[in-house]
Coordinates of C-alpha atoms in Angstrom, one line a residue:
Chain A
X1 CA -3.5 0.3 -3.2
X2 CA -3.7 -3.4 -2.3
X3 CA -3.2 -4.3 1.1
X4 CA 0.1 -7.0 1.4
X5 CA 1.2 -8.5 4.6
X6 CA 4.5 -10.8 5.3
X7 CA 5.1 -12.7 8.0
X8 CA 7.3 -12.9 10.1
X9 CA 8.7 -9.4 9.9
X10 CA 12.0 -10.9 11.1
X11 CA 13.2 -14.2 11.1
X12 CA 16.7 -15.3 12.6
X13 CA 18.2 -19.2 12.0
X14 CA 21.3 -21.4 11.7
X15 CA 22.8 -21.8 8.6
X16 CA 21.4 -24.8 6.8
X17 CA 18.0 -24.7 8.6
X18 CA 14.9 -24.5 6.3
X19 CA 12.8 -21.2 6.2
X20 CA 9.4 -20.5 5.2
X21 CA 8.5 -17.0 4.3
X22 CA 4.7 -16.2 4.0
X23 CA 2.7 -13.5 2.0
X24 CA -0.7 -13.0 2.6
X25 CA -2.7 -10.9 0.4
X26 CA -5.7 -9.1 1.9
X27 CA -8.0 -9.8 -1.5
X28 CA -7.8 -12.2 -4.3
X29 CA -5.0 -11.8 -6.8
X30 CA -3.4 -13.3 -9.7
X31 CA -0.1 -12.8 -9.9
X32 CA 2.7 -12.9 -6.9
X33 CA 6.1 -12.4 -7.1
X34 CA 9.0 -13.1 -4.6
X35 CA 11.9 -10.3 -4.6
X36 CA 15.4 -10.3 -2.2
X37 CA 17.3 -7.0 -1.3
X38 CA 20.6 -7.7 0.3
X39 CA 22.3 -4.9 2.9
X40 CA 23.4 -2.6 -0.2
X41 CA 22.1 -4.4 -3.0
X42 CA 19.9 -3.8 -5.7
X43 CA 16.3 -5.3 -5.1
X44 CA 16.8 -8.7 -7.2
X45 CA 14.0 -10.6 -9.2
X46 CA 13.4 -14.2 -7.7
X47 CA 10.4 -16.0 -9.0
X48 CA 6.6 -15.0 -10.3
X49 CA 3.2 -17.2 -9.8
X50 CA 1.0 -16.7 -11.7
X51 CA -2.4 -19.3 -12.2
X52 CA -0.5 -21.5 -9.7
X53 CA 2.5 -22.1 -11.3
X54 CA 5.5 -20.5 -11.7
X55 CA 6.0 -18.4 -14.6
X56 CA 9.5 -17.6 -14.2
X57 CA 12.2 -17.3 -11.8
X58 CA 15.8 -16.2 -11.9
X59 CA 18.9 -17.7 -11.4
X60 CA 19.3 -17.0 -8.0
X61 CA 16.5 -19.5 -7.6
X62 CA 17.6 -22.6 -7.4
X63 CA 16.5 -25.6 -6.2
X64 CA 16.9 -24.8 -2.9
X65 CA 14.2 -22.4 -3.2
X66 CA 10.8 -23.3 -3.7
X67 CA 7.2 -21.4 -3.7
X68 CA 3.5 -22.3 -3.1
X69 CA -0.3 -21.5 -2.3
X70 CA -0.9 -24.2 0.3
X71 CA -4.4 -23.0 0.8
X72 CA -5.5 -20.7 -2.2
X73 CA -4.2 -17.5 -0.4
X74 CA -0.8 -17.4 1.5
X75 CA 1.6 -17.8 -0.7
X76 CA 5.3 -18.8 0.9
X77 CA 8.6 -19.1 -0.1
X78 CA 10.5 -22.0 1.4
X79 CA 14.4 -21.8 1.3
X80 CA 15.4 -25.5 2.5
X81 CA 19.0 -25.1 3.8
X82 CA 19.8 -21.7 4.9
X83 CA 23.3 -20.2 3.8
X84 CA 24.8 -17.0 5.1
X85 CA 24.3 -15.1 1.8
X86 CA 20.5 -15.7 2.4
X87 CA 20.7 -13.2 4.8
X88 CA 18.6 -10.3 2.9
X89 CA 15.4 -8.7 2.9
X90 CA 12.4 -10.5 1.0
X91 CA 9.6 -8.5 -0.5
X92 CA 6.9 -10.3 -1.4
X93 CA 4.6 -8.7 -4.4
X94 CA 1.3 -9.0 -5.8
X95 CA -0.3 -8.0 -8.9
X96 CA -4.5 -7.3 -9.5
X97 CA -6.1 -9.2 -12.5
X98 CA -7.4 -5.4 -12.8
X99 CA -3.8 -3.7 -12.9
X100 CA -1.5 -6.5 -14.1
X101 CA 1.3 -3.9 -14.9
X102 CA 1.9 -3.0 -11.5
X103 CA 3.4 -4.4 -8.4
X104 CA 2.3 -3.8 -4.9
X105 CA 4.4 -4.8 -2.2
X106 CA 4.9 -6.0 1.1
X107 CA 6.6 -4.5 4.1
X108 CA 9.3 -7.6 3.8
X109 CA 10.4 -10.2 5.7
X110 CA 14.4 -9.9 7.0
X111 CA 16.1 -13.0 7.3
X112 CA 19.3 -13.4 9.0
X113 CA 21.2 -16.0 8.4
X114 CA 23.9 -17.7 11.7
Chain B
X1 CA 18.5 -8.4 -20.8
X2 CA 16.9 -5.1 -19.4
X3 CA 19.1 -2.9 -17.3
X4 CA 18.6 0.5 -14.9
X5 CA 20.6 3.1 -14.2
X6 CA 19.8 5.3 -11.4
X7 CA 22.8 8.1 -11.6
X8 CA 23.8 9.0 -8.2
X9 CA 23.6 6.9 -5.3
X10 CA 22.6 9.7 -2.5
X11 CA 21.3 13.2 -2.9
X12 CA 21.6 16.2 -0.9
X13 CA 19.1 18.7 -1.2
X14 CA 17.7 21.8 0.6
X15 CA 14.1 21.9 1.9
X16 CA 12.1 23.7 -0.6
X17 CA 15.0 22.8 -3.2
X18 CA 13.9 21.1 -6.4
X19 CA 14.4 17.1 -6.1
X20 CA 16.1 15.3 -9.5
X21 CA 16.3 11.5 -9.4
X22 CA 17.8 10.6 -13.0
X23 CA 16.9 7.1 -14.3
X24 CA 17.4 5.7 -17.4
X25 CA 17.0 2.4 -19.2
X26 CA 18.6 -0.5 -21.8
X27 CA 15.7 -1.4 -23.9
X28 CA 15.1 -2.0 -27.3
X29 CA 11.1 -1.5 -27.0
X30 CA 9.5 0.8 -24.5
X31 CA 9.2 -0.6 -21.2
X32 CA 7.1 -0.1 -18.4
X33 CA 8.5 2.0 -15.5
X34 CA 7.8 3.0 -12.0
X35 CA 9.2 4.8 -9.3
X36 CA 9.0 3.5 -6.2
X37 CA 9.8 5.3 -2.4
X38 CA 11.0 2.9 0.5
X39 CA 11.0 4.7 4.1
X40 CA 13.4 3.1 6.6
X41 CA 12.2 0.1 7.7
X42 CA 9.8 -0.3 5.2
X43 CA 8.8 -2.0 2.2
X44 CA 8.4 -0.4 -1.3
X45 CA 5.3 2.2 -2.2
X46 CA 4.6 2.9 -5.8
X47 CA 5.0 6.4 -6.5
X48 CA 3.9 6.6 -10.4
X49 CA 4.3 4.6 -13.2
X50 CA 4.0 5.3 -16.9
X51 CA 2.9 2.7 -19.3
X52 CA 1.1 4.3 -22.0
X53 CA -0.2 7.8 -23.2
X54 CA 0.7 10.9 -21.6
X55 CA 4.7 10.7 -20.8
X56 CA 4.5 13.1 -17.7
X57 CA 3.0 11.6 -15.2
X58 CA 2.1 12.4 -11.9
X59 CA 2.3 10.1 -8.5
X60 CA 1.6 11.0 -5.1
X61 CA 3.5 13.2 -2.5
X62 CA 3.5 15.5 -5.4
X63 CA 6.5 13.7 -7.2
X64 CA 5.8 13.5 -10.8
X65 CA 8.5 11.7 -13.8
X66 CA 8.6 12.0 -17.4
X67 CA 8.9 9.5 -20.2
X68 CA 11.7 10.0 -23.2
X69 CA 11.8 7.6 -25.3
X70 CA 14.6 9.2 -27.1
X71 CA 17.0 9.4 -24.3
X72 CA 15.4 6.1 -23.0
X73 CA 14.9 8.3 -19.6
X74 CA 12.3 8.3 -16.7
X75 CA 13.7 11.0 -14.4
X76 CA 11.8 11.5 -11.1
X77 CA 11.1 15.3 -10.0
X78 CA 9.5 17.2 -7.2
X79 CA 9.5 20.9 -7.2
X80 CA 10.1 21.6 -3.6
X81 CA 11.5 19.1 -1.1
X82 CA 10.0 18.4 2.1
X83 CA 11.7 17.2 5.1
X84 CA 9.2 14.1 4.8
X85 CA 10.6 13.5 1.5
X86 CA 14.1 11.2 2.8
X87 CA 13.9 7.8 2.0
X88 CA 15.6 6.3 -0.8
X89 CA 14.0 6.0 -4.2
X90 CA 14.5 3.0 -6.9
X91 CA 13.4 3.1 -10.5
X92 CA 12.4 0.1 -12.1
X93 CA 11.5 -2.1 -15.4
X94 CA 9.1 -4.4 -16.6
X95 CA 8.7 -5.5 -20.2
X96 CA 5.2 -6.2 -20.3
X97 CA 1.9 -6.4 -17.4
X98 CA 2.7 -9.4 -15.2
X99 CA 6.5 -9.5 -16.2
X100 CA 9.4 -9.1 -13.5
X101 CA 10.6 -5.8 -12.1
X102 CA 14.4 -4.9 -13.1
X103 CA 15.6 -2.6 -10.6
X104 CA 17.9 -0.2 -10.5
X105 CA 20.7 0.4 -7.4
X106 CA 18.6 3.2 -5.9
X107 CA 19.1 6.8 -5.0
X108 CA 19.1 7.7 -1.1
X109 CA 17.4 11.5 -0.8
X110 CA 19.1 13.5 2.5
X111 CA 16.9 17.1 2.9
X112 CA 18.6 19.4 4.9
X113 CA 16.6 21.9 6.7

């Protein structure tokens, strides 16, 4: 199984501060995909990357969301003014160009939102 | 759009007690679906999927699920609990390789000794 790490495991800021939320595969992959799991929640869809470019997102992502490969293998997700329904879990996932129908994921990243 | 439903939020069952995580699915084509395990404080592991052939499949930890298209199903079983077993469990969708995971609410497993 593909090896995923996030970073930081937990992040604490003020509401309408930015965030950024990294992923850092341990091999080369194709597709990543940015999930959100609030206290009691179903785990909810975000956004997919794939070819670097965004092959679809959700509604939840607005534009105060954004994602990126700054250097061809982190791959962050930046939330530019914090609100207090941010506060949720984020699982960052990757898919191999060898198994494209499955998701490995990341140990996630809590935010907590002030 | 795709939907899951995972019936029963939490589970009770006795160590060496057959484990039964229902799940079943909106979908007008057959999807692809997983199982995945989440331990507390920690992040999803893929237990099994099933995306084409043989509808029983088998995953790891001895879980294994089986595919019905008729009853658009993909319930999760294990024949004998372990104590190692608790964590909570969430099914989940995908239309096609590379598309988004649909999730369902999840199913919490308690094994009592």
């Amino acid at each position: 199984e593909p090896e995923v790490t996030q970073t930081p495991s937990h992040q604490v800021t003020q509401m309408g501060q930015e965030v950024i939320l990294r992923c850092v595969p341990i091999s080369n992959h194709l597709y990543f995909y940015w999930y959100r799991q609030i206290l009691g929640q179903k785990v909810e869809f975000l956004v997919s990357f794939y070819n670097n470019e965004i092959s679809e997102k959700s509604e939840i992502f607005d534009d105060q969301f954004s994602v990126e490969r700054p250097d061809g293998s982190n791959f962050t997700l930046k939330i530019r003014s914090t609100k207090l329904e941010d506060s949720a879990m984020y699982f960052c996932a990757i898919g191999t160009s060898g198994s494209a129908d499955t998701q490995y994921f990341g140990p996630g990243t809590r935010l907590t939102v002030l | 759009a795709q939907s899951v439903t995972q019936l029963g939020s939490h589970v009770s069952v006795s160590e060496g007690a057959l484990v039964l995580l229902r799940c079943n699915y909106s979908s007008s084509v057959p999807p692809y679906l997983f199982w995945y395990v989440q331990y507390p404080n920690q992040g999803l592991q893929l237990l099994l999927k099933y995306t084409t052939g043989a509808t029983l499949v088998k995953g790891i930890n001895g879980f294994e699920a089986e595919f019905k298209k008729s009853e658009t199903s993909f319930h999760l079983t294990k024949p004998s609990a372990h104590m190692s077993d608790a964590a909570e469990y969430f099914c989940a969708v995908s239309m096609t390789a590379g598309n988004k995971l649909t999730f369902g609410g999840g199913t919490r497993v308690l094994v009592k000794p």
